[in-house]
PDB file of C-alpha atoms and ligand atoms in Angstrom:
ATOM      1  CA  UNK B   1      60.306-128.769-210.351  1.00 89.00           C
ATOM      2  CA  UNK B   2      61.485-127.111-213.568  1.00 95.00           C
ATOM      3  CA  UNK B   3      62.016-129.052-216.764  1.00 97.00           C
ATOM      4  CA  UNK B   4      63.095-127.603-220.091  1.00 98.00           C
ATOM      5  CA  UNK B   5      63.100-130.111-223.078  1.00 98.00           C
ATOM      6  CA  UNK B   6      64.415-129.488-226.689  1.00 98.00           C
ATOM      7  CA  UNK B   7      65.128-125.814-226.373  1.00 98.00           C
ATOM      8  CA  UNK B   8      66.033-124.338-229.781  1.00 98.00           C
ATOM      9  CA  UNK B   9      66.905-120.618-230.507  1.00 98.00           C
ATOM     10  CA  UNK B  10      68.377-118.985-233.436  1.00 97.00           C
ATOM     11  CA  UNK B  11      69.157-115.377-234.449  1.00 96.00           C
ATOM     12  CA  UNK B  12      68.617-115.006-238.187  1.00 94.00           C
ATOM     13  CA  UNK B  13      70.322-117.890-239.802  1.00 94.00           C
ATOM     14  CA  UNK B  14      72.572-118.490-236.869  1.00 96.00           C
ATOM     15  CA  UNK B  15      71.543-121.347-234.569  1.00 96.00           C
ATOM     16  CA  UNK B  16      72.462-120.522-231.079  1.00 97.00           C
ATOM     17  CA  UNK B  17      70.615-123.335-228.938  1.00 98.00           C
ATOM     18  CA  UNK B  18      70.396-126.693-230.647  1.00 97.00           C
ATOM     19  CA  UNK B  19      68.141-128.765-228.212  1.00 97.00           C
ATOM     20  CA  UNK B  20      68.891-128.121-224.699  1.00 97.00           C
ATOM     21  CA  UNK B  21      67.324-130.116-221.782  1.00 97.00           C
ATOM     22  CA  UNK B  22      67.690-128.829-218.218  1.00 97.00           C
ATOM     23  CA  UNK B  23      66.079-130.497-215.245  1.00 97.00           C
ATOM     24  CA  UNK B  24      66.002-128.913-211.776  1.00 97.00           C
ATOM     25  CA  UNK B  25      64.186-130.787-208.869  1.00 96.00           C
ATOM     26  CA  UNK B  26      62.722-128.589-206.171  1.00 95.00           C
ATOM     27  CA  UNK B  27      65.240-127.171-203.994  1.00 95.00           C
ATOM     28  CA  UNK B  28      68.014-128.053-206.004  1.00 96.00           C
ATOM     29  CA  UNK B  29      70.919-125.840-207.403  1.00 96.00           C
ATOM     30  CA  UNK B  30      72.128-126.563-210.962  1.00 97.00           C
ATOM     31  CA  UNK B  31      75.390-124.763-212.150  1.00 97.00           C
ATOM     32  CA  UNK B  32      75.807-124.235-215.970  1.00 97.00           C
ATOM     33  CA  UNK B  33      79.318-123.675-217.054  1.00 96.00           C
ATOM     34  CA  UNK B  34      80.878-123.125-220.526  1.00 96.00           C
ATOM     35  CA  UNK B  35      82.944-121.211-222.863  1.00 95.00           C
ATOM     36  CA  UNK B  36      81.903-117.488-223.870  1.00 94.00           C
ATOM     37  CA  UNK B  37      79.285-117.557-226.742  1.00 95.00           C
ATOM     38  CA  UNK B  38      78.022-121.058-225.804  1.00 96.00           C
ATOM     39  CA  UNK B  39      74.602-119.904-225.280  1.00 97.00           C
ATOM     40  CA  UNK B  40      74.307-119.864-221.517  1.00 97.00           C
ATOM     41  CA  UNK B  41      72.704-116.500-221.174  1.00 97.00           C
ATOM     42  CA  UNK B  42      70.383-117.045-224.150  1.00 97.00           C
ATOM     43  CA  UNK B  43      69.165-120.256-222.440  1.00 97.00           C
ATOM     44  CA  UNK B  44      68.451-118.656-219.147  1.00 97.00           C
ATOM     45  CA  UNK B  45      66.806-115.606-221.004  1.00 97.00           C
ATOM     46  CA  UNK B  46      64.682-118.205-222.922  1.00 98.00           C
ATOM     47  CA  UNK B  47      63.525-119.822-219.913  1.00 97.00           C
ATOM     48  CA  UNK B  48      62.478-116.385-218.432  1.00 96.00           C
ATOM     49  CA  UNK B  49      60.968-115.377-221.936  1.00 97.00           C
ATOM     50  CA  UNK B  50      63.131-112.359-222.190  1.00 96.00           C
ATOM     51  CA  UNK B  51      64.049-114.002-225.387  1.00 97.00           C
ATOM     52  CA  UNK B  52      61.436-115.831-227.520  1.00 97.00           C
ATOM     53  CA  UNK B  53      62.461-119.606-227.862  1.00 98.00           C
ATOM     54  CA  UNK B  54      61.858-120.890-231.369  1.00 98.00           C
ATOM     55  CA  UNK B  55      60.867-124.384-229.962  1.00 97.00           C
ATOM     56  CA  UNK B  56      60.787-126.238-226.802  1.00 98.00           C
ATOM     57  CA  UNK B  57      58.715-127.512-223.928  1.00 98.00           C
ATOM     58  CA  UNK B  58      58.980-125.814-220.346  1.00 98.00           C
ATOM     59  CA  UNK B  59      57.291-127.420-217.363  1.00 98.00           C
ATOM     60  CA  UNK B  60      57.052-125.726-214.101  1.00 96.00           C
ATOM     61  CA  UNK B  61      55.498-127.827-211.373  1.00 93.00           C
ATOM     62  CA  UNK B  62      52.486-129.454-212.828  1.00 93.00           C
ATOM     63  CA  UNK B  63      52.151-127.013-215.897  1.00 96.00           C
ATOM     64  CA  UNK B  64      53.782-127.439-219.328  1.00 97.00           C
ATOM     65  CA  UNK B  65      54.262-124.738-221.808  1.00 98.00           C
ATOM     66  CA  UNK B  66      54.841-125.251-225.635  1.00 98.00           C
ATOM     67  CA  UNK B  67      57.483-122.569-226.041  1.00 98.00           C
ATOM     68  CA  UNK B  68      56.894-122.117-229.781  1.00 97.00           C
ATOM     69  CA  UNK B  69      53.188-120.754-229.218  1.00 96.00           C
ATOM     70  CA  UNK B  70      53.123-118.883-226.098  1.00 97.00           C
ATOM     71  CA  UNK B  71      49.953-116.800-225.337  1.00 97.00           C
ATOM     72  CA  UNK B  72      50.477-113.450-223.442  1.00 96.00           C
ATOM     73  CA  UNK B  73      48.887-115.053-220.425  1.00 96.00           C
ATOM     74  CA  UNK B  74      51.438-117.928-220.395  1.00 97.00           C
ATOM     75  CA  UNK B  75      54.130-115.483-220.908  1.00 97.00           C
ATOM     76  CA  UNK B  76      52.984-113.652-217.778  1.00 94.00           C
ATOM     77  CA  UNK B  77      52.763-116.895-215.855  1.00 95.00           C
ATOM     78  CA  UNK B  78      56.254-118.064-216.808  1.00 97.00           C
ATOM     79  CA  UNK B  79      57.824-114.653-215.994  1.00 95.00           C
ATOM     80  CA  UNK B  80      56.064-114.822-212.515  1.00 93.00           C
ATOM     81  CA  UNK B  81      57.464-118.149-211.654  1.00 95.00           C
ATOM     82  CA  UNK B  82      60.978-117.349-212.770  1.00 96.00           C
ATOM     83  CA  UNK B  83      63.076-114.434-211.468  1.00 96.00           C
ATOM     84  CA  UNK B  84      66.497-113.410-212.968  1.00 97.00           C
ATOM     85  CA  UNK B  85      69.511-111.951-211.149  1.00 98.00           C
ATOM     86  CA  UNK B  86      71.473-110.293-213.789  1.00 97.00           C
ATOM     87  CA  UNK B  87      75.468-109.857-214.401  1.00 95.00           C
ATOM     88  CA  UNK B  88      75.001-106.037-214.577  1.00 95.00           C
ATOM     89  CA  UNK B  89      72.193-105.886-211.824  1.00 97.00           C
ATOM     90  CA  UNK B  90      69.706-104.265-213.912  1.00 97.00           C
ATOM     91  CA  UNK B  91      68.351-102.025-211.326  1.00 98.00           C
ATOM     92  CA  UNK B  92      66.207 -98.878-211.902  1.00 97.00           C
ATOM     93  CA  UNK B  93      68.746 -96.079-211.438  1.00 98.00           C
ATOM     94  CA  UNK B  94      66.051 -93.547-210.428  1.00 98.00           C
ATOM     95  CA  UNK B  95      64.672 -95.741-207.789  1.00 98.00           C
ATOM     96  CA  UNK B  96      65.791 -96.527-204.271  1.00 98.00           C
ATOM     97  CA  UNK B  97      66.867-100.176-203.299  1.00 98.00           C
ATOM     98  CA  UNK B  98      63.474-100.543-201.585  1.00 98.00           C
ATOM     99  CA  UNK B  99      61.568 -99.207-204.492  1.00 98.00           C
ATOM    100  CA  UNK B 100      63.616-101.589-206.939  1.00 98.00           C
ATOM    101  CA  UNK B 101      61.973-104.479-205.060  1.00 98.00           C
ATOM    102  CA  UNK B 102      58.485-102.975-204.165  1.00 98.00           C
ATOM    103  CA  UNK B 103      57.973-102.016-207.918  1.00 97.00           C
ATOM    104  CA  UNK B 104      57.561-105.545-209.339  1.00 95.00           C
ATOM    105  CA  UNK B 105      55.717-106.677-206.564  1.00 96.00           C
ATOM    106  CA  UNK B 106      53.077-104.007-207.067  1.00 97.00           C
ATOM    107  CA  UNK B 107      53.098-103.987-210.855  1.00 93.00           C
ATOM    108  CA  UNK B 108      53.495-107.536-211.740  1.00 89.00           C
ATOM    109  CA  UNK B 109      52.203-109.305-208.691  1.00 91.00           C
ATOM    110  CA  UNK B 110      49.607-106.816-207.841  1.00 93.00           C
ATOM    111  CA  UNK B 111      50.420-106.744-204.199  1.00 96.00           C
ATOM    112  CA  UNK B 112      49.411-103.638-202.416  1.00 97.00           C
ATOM    113  CA  UNK B 113      52.092-100.951-201.326  1.00 97.00           C
ATOM    114  CA  UNK B 114      52.083-101.663-197.585  1.00 98.00           C
ATOM    115  CA  UNK B 115      52.466-105.384-198.035  1.00 98.00           C
ATOM    116  CA  UNK B 116      55.073-104.851-200.806  1.00 98.00           C
ATOM    117  CA  UNK B 117      57.316-102.703-198.406  1.00 98.00           C
ATOM    118  CA  UNK B 118      56.985-105.397-195.787  1.00 98.00           C
ATOM    119  CA  UNK B 119      58.118-107.978-198.078  1.00 98.00           C
ATOM    120  CA  UNK B 120      60.960-105.640-199.388  1.00 98.00           C
ATOM    121  CA  UNK B 121      62.166-104.956-195.944  1.00 98.00           C
ATOM    122  CA  UNK B 122      62.176-108.689-194.994  1.00 97.00           C
ATOM    123  CA  UNK B 123      64.413-109.491-198.028  1.00 97.00           C
ATOM    124  CA  UNK B 124      66.489-106.474-197.638  1.00 98.00           C
ATOM    125  CA  UNK B 125      67.217-107.494-194.258  1.00 97.00           C
ATOM    126  CA  UNK B 126      68.142-111.107-195.552  1.00 95.00           C
ATOM    127  CA  UNK B 127      70.848-109.658-197.777  1.00 96.00           C
ATOM    128  CA  UNK B 128      72.180-107.386-194.975  1.00 96.00           C
ATOM    129  CA  UNK B 129      71.167-104.114-196.592  1.00 97.00           C
ATOM    130  CA  UNK B 130      68.198-102.729-194.596  1.00 97.00           C
ATOM    131  CA  UNK B 131      70.150 -99.669-193.524  1.00 98.00           C
ATOM    132  CA  UNK B 132      70.634 -99.094-197.298  1.00 98.00           C
ATOM    133  CA  UNK B 133      66.969 -99.265-198.235  1.00 98.00           C
ATOM    134  CA  UNK B 134      66.624 -95.570-199.317  1.00 98.00           C
ATOM    135  CA  UNK B 135      69.925 -95.494-201.169  1.00 98.00           C
ATOM    136  CA  UNK B 136      69.822 -95.214-205.087  1.00 98.00           C
ATOM    137  CA  UNK B 137      71.885 -97.637-207.136  1.00 98.00           C
ATOM    138  CA  UNK B 138      74.539 -95.052-207.845  1.00 98.00           C
ATOM    139  CA  UNK B 139      75.062 -94.837-204.042  1.00 98.00           C
ATOM    140  CA  UNK B 140      75.674 -98.539-203.529  1.00 97.00           C
ATOM    141  CA  UNK B 141      78.632-100.525-204.334  1.00 96.00           C
ATOM    142  CA  UNK B 142      78.594-103.240-207.208  1.00 96.00           C
ATOM    143  CA  UNK B 143      78.299-105.917-204.406  1.00 96.00           C
ATOM    144  CA  UNK B 144      75.513-104.137-202.713  1.00 97.00           C
ATOM    145  CA  UNK B 145      73.636-103.571-206.065  1.00 97.00           C
ATOM    146  CA  UNK B 146      73.888-107.290-206.669  1.00 97.00           C
ATOM    147  CA  UNK B 147      72.499-108.008-203.197  1.00 97.00           C
ATOM    148  CA  UNK B 148      69.408-105.735-204.065  1.00 98.00           C
ATOM    149  CA  UNK B 149      69.173-107.751-207.291  1.00 98.00           C
ATOM    150  CA  UNK B 150      68.989-110.940-205.245  1.00 98.00           C
ATOM    151  CA  UNK B 151      66.492-109.585-202.831  1.00 98.00           C
ATOM    152  CA  UNK B 152      64.307-108.417-205.566  1.00 98.00           C
ATOM    153  CA  UNK B 153      64.319-111.944-207.104  1.00 97.00           C
ATOM    154  CA  UNK B 154      63.764-113.553-203.637  1.00 97.00           C
ATOM    155  CA  UNK B 155      60.701-111.126-202.811  1.00 97.00           C
ATOM    156  CA  UNK B 156      58.905-112.407-206.066  1.00 96.00           C
ATOM    157  CA  UNK B 157      58.801-115.808-204.420  1.00 95.00           C
ATOM    158  CA  UNK B 158      59.416-117.691-207.675  1.00 95.00           C
ATOM    159  CA  UNK B 159      59.579-121.245-208.444  1.00 95.00           C
ATOM    160  CA  UNK B 160      63.157-120.827-209.614  1.00 97.00           C
ATOM    161  CA  UNK B 161      65.807-118.170-209.552  1.00 97.00           C
ATOM    162  CA  UNK B 162      68.186-117.808-212.695  1.00 98.00           C
ATOM    163  CA  UNK B 163      71.423-116.306-211.958  1.00 98.00           C
ATOM    164  CA  UNK B 164      73.448-115.148-214.927  1.00 98.00           C
ATOM    165  CA  UNK B 165      77.107-114.956-213.906  1.00 97.00           C
ATOM    166  CA  UNK B 166      76.093-112.891-210.686  1.00 96.00           C
ATOM    167  CA  UNK B 167      79.614-112.155-209.689  1.00 96.00           C
ATOM    168  CA  UNK B 168      81.545-111.471-212.763  1.00 94.00           C
ATOM    169  CA  UNK B 169      80.894-107.714-212.821  1.00 94.00           C
ATOM    170  CA  UNK B 170      82.086-107.285-209.136  1.00 94.00           C
ATOM    171  CA  UNK B 171      85.342-106.287-207.656  1.00 91.00           C
ATOM    172  CA  UNK B 172      87.330-109.251-206.456  1.00 89.00           C
ATOM    173  CA  UNK B 173      86.824-108.238-202.829  1.00 89.00           C
ATOM    174  CA  UNK B 174      83.055-108.324-203.457  1.00 91.00           C
ATOM    175  CA  UNK B 175      82.648-111.534-204.937  1.00 94.00           C
ATOM    176  CA  UNK B 176      82.631-113.645-201.850  1.00 92.00           C
ATOM    177  CA  UNK B 177      80.084-111.519-200.023  1.00 92.00           C
ATOM    178  CA  UNK B 178      77.586-112.167-202.840  1.00 94.00           C
ATOM    179  CA  UNK B 179      78.632-115.883-203.290  1.00 94.00           C
ATOM    180  CA  UNK B 180      78.065-116.366-199.670  1.00 94.00           C
ATOM    181  CA  UNK B 181      74.455-115.015-199.849  1.00 95.00           C
ATOM    182  CA  UNK B 182      73.734-117.369-202.834  1.00 96.00           C
ATOM    183  CA  UNK B 183      75.209-120.200-200.924  1.00 93.00           C
ATOM    184  CA  UNK B 184      72.842-119.487-198.063  1.00 93.00           C
ATOM    185  CA  UNK B 185      69.946-119.272-200.330  1.00 92.00           C
ATOM    186  CA  UNK B 186      70.799-122.702-201.963  1.00 91.00           C
ATOM    187  CA  UNK B 187      71.960-124.533-198.875  1.00 88.00           C
ATOM    188  CA  UNK B 188      69.786-123.263-196.119  1.00 90.00           C
ATOM    189  CA  UNK B 189      66.501-122.009-197.947  1.00 90.00           C
ATOM    190  CA  UNK B 190      66.606-124.626-200.708  1.00 91.00           C
ATOM    191  CA  UNK B 191      65.502-122.190-203.217  1.00 94.00           C
ATOM    192  CA  UNK B 192      65.563-123.870-206.667  1.00 96.00           C
ATOM    193  CA  UNK B 193      68.069-122.116-208.716  1.00 97.00           C
ATOM    194  CA  UNK B 194      69.950-122.313-212.037  1.00 98.00           C
ATOM    195  CA  UNK B 195      73.510-120.505-211.881  1.00 98.00           C
ATOM    196  CA  UNK B 196      75.676-119.705-214.794  1.00 98.00           C
ATOM    197  CA  UNK B 197      79.062-119.019-213.331  1.00 95.00           C
ATOM    198  CA  UNK B 198      82.766-119.185-213.841  1.00 92.00           C
ATOM    199  CA  UNK B 199      83.201-119.715-210.024  1.00 91.00           C
ATOM    200  CA  UNK B 200      84.115-123.451-210.058  1.00 91.00           C
ATOM    201  CA  UNK B 201      84.994-123.498-206.386  1.00 89.00           C
ATOM    202  CA  UNK B 202      81.787-122.312-205.531  1.00 91.00           C
ATOM    203  CA  UNK B 203      79.996-124.660-208.133  1.00 92.00           C
ATOM    204  CA  UNK B 204      81.694-127.789-206.447  1.00 90.00           C
ATOM    205  CA  UNK B 205      80.482-126.356-203.046  1.00 90.00           C
ATOM    206  CA  UNK B 206      76.829-125.609-203.838  1.00 93.00           C
ATOM    207  CA  UNK B 207      75.615-127.250-207.149  1.00 95.00           C
ATOM    208  CA  UNK B 208      73.584-130.561-206.961  1.00 95.00           C
ATOM    209  CA  UNK B 209      74.595-130.757-210.573  1.00 96.00           C
ATOM    210  CA  UNK B 210      76.750-129.132-213.144  1.00 96.00           C
ATOM    211  CA  UNK B 211      76.027-128.901-216.814  1.00 97.00           C
ATOM    212  CA  UNK B 212      78.706-127.868-219.362  1.00 97.00           C
ATOM    213  CA  UNK B 213      77.254-126.088-222.359  1.00 97.00           C
ATOM    214  CA  UNK B 214      79.366-125.741-225.701  1.00 96.00           C
ATOM    215  CA  UNK B 215      78.052-124.916-229.120  1.00 92.00           C
ATOM    216  CA  UNK B 216      74.310-124.421-227.979  1.00 95.00           C
ATOM    217  CA  UNK B 217      74.216-127.980-226.547  1.00 96.00           C
ATOM    218  CA  UNK B 218      74.605-129.545-223.205  1.00 97.00           C
ATOM    219  CA  UNK B 219      77.850-131.781-223.828  1.00 96.00           C
ATOM    220  CA  UNK B 220      78.240-133.111-220.387  1.00 96.00           C
ATOM    221  CA  UNK B 221      76.383-133.190-216.970  1.00 96.00           C
ATOM    222  CA  UNK B 222      76.792-134.895-213.715  1.00 96.00           C
ATOM    223  CA  UNK B 223      77.486-134.234-210.063  1.00 94.00           C
ATOM    224  CA  UNK B 224      79.929-131.175-209.561  1.00 90.00           C
ATOM    225  CA  UNK B 225      82.860-133.606-208.610  1.00 87.00           C
ATOM    226  CA  UNK B 226      82.055-135.794-211.672  1.00 90.00           C
ATOM    227  CA  UNK B 227      82.368-133.040-214.113  1.00 92.00           C
ATOM    228  CA  UNK B 228      85.023-131.179-212.649  1.00 89.00           C
ATOM    229  CA  UNK B 229      87.162-134.103-211.832  1.00 87.00           C
ATOM    230  CA  UNK B 230      86.468-136.487-214.502  1.00 88.00           C
ATOM    231  CA  UNK B 231      85.436-134.565-217.611  1.00 91.00           C
ATOM    232  CA  UNK B 232      84.737-136.831-220.474  1.00 92.00           C
ATOM    233  CA  UNK B 233      84.008-134.502-223.409  1.00 93.00           C
ATOM    234  CA  UNK B 234      87.238-132.873-225.046  1.00 93.00           C
ATOM    235  CA  UNK B 235      85.479-129.438-224.924  1.00 94.00           C
ATOM    236  CA  UNK B 236      85.118-129.682-221.302  1.00 94.00           C
ATOM    237  CA  UNK B 237      88.509-130.818-220.655  1.00 92.00           C
ATOM    238  CA  UNK B 238      89.910-127.902-222.673  1.00 92.00           C
ATOM    239  CA  UNK B 239      87.742-125.462-220.836  1.00 93.00           C
ATOM    240  CA  UNK B 240      88.644-126.712-217.469  1.00 92.00           C
ATOM    241  CA  UNK B 241      92.198-126.653-218.266  1.00 89.00           C
ATOM    242  CA  UNK B 242      92.004-122.770-217.993  1.00 86.00           C
ATOM    243  CA  UNK B 243      91.053-123.333-214.476  1.00 84.00           C
ATOM    244  CA  UNK B 244      93.862-125.970-213.672  1.00 78.00           C
ATOM    245  CA  UNK B 245      95.593-124.200-210.866  1.00 76.00           C
ATOM    246  CA  UNK B 246      92.446-123.286-209.024  1.00 73.00           C
ATOM    247  CA  UNK B 247      90.975-126.920-209.484  1.00 72.00           C
ATOM    248  CA  UNK B 248      93.887-128.636-208.259  1.00 69.00           C
ATOM    249  CA  UNK B 249      93.402-127.434-204.718  1.00 61.00           C
ATOM    250  CA  UNK B 250      89.660-127.921-204.473  1.00 62.00           C
ATOM    251  CA  UNK B 251      89.107-131.174-205.922  1.00 59.00           C
TER     252      UNK B 251
HETATM  253  N1  ATP V 301      70.231-110.490-229.471  1.00 73.37           N
HETATM  254  C1  ATP V 301      71.110-111.426-230.230  1.00 73.37           C
HETATM  255  N2  ATP V 301      71.265-111.281-231.439  1.00 73.37           N
HETATM  256  C2  ATP V 301      72.179-111.997-232.394  1.00 73.37           C
HETATM  257  N3  ATP V 301      73.029-112.709-231.719  1.00 73.37           N
HETATM  258  C3  ATP V 301      72.971-112.906-230.354  1.00 73.37           C
HETATM  259  C4  ATP V 301      72.058-112.261-229.567  1.00 73.37           C
HETATM  260  N4  ATP V 301      72.397-112.465-228.275  1.00 73.37           N
HETATM  261  C5  ATP V 301      73.218-113.405-228.309  1.00 73.37           C
HETATM  262  N5  ATP V 301      73.750-113.590-229.523  1.00 73.37           N
HETATM  263  C6  ATP V 301      74.735-114.619-229.986  1.00 73.37           C
HETATM  264  O1  ATP V 301      74.373-115.841-229.423  1.00 73.37           O
HETATM  265  C7  ATP V 301      75.632-116.657-229.003  1.00 73.37           C
HETATM  266  C8  ATP V 301      75.440-116.905-227.559  1.00 73.37           C
HETATM  267  O2  ATP V 301      75.428-115.823-226.689  1.00 73.37           O
HETATM  268  P1  ATP V 301      75.197-115.889-225.129  1.00 73.37           P
HETATM  269  O3  ATP V 301      75.266-114.521-224.574  1.00 73.37           O
HETATM  270  O4  ATP V 301      74.075-116.813-224.879  1.00 73.37           O
HETATM  271  O5  ATP V 301      76.566-116.780-224.694  1.00 73.37           O
HETATM  272  P2  ATP V 301      77.254-116.968-223.298  1.00 73.37           P
HETATM  273  O6  ATP V 301      77.367-118.329-223.147  1.00 73.37           O
HETATM  274  O7  ATP V 301      76.373-116.361-222.321  1.00 73.37           O
HETATM  275  O8  ATP V 301      78.598-116.225-223.307  1.00 73.37           O
HETATM  276  P3  ATP V 301      79.467-115.456-222.111  1.00 73.37           P
HETATM  277  O9  ATP V 301      80.033-116.513-221.190  1.00 73.37           O
HETATM  278  O10 ATP V 301      80.364-114.564-223.086  1.00 73.37           O
HETATM  279  O11 ATP V 301      78.318-114.600-221.267  1.00 73.37           O
HETATM  280  C9  ATP V 301      76.828-115.654-229.354  1.00 73.37           C
HETATM  281  O12 ATP V 301      77.278-116.167-230.490  1.00 73.37           O
HETATM  282  C10 ATP V 301      75.919-114.151-229.350  1.00 73.37           C
HETATM  283  O13 ATP V 301      76.788-113.309-230.288  1.00 73.37           O
HETATM  284 MG1   MG V 302      76.497-114.953-220.744  1.00 73.37          MG
END
């Protein structure tokens, strides 16, 4: 289980996150939606300590961390328990698909090279890319690069995978492939995950819970159906209004 309580983050004088609580039970998928600039990416980056939170408590399994005073050992522990999948893939351009996966296993998890390669091959197979293992990112399509990003996150065997708009940089025809893989991870493998997404149909399908973030706060949460069908806060109503024609068919 992952529990984030009272997360605050500001940049200079600007408050970005104003007390965010997120709770994800083991095996659950939580979707986060909300307007641009709401702080969705910042929240995920604070969970992974890519950004330093100002205040808050993070609980991963039995262990709680005071986010205001993290030691470097704790930062390492948190990073090892949480893996990110980025909008822009964030692969090493000068490493092959296989090396992109083995590198963090060898460096951060201190797994030996042979074992790391075995794990990488298993995970590349899972995302249907075994034949592409020796290709460099520039030789892969956006969808394939994102599948490497997902395989890299899975290979780390984290407590939670954090997806930050994993399909928004993809060509429309590649979006479904990647969503299918995430859906499989969520529904069949029950990997605990938090997904920031604008794909509401997908969220309705896979998310156990949806959170709507606006102005650095969770203004609404519930089952996907509750939030998408009966939004209560006016900011949620306005946001969902932009997706009205799509939602009409899925709800
Ligand atoms: N490193 C930074 N320095 C200063 N301000 C930042 C930094 N990173 C983000 N911000 C600001 O924090 C706010 C929230 O940004 P964030 O990227 O978390 O939003 P978001 O909800 O992910 O938006 P989008 O849907 O466009 O990705 C924005 O106003 C952004 O300009
Ligand atoms: Mg973002």
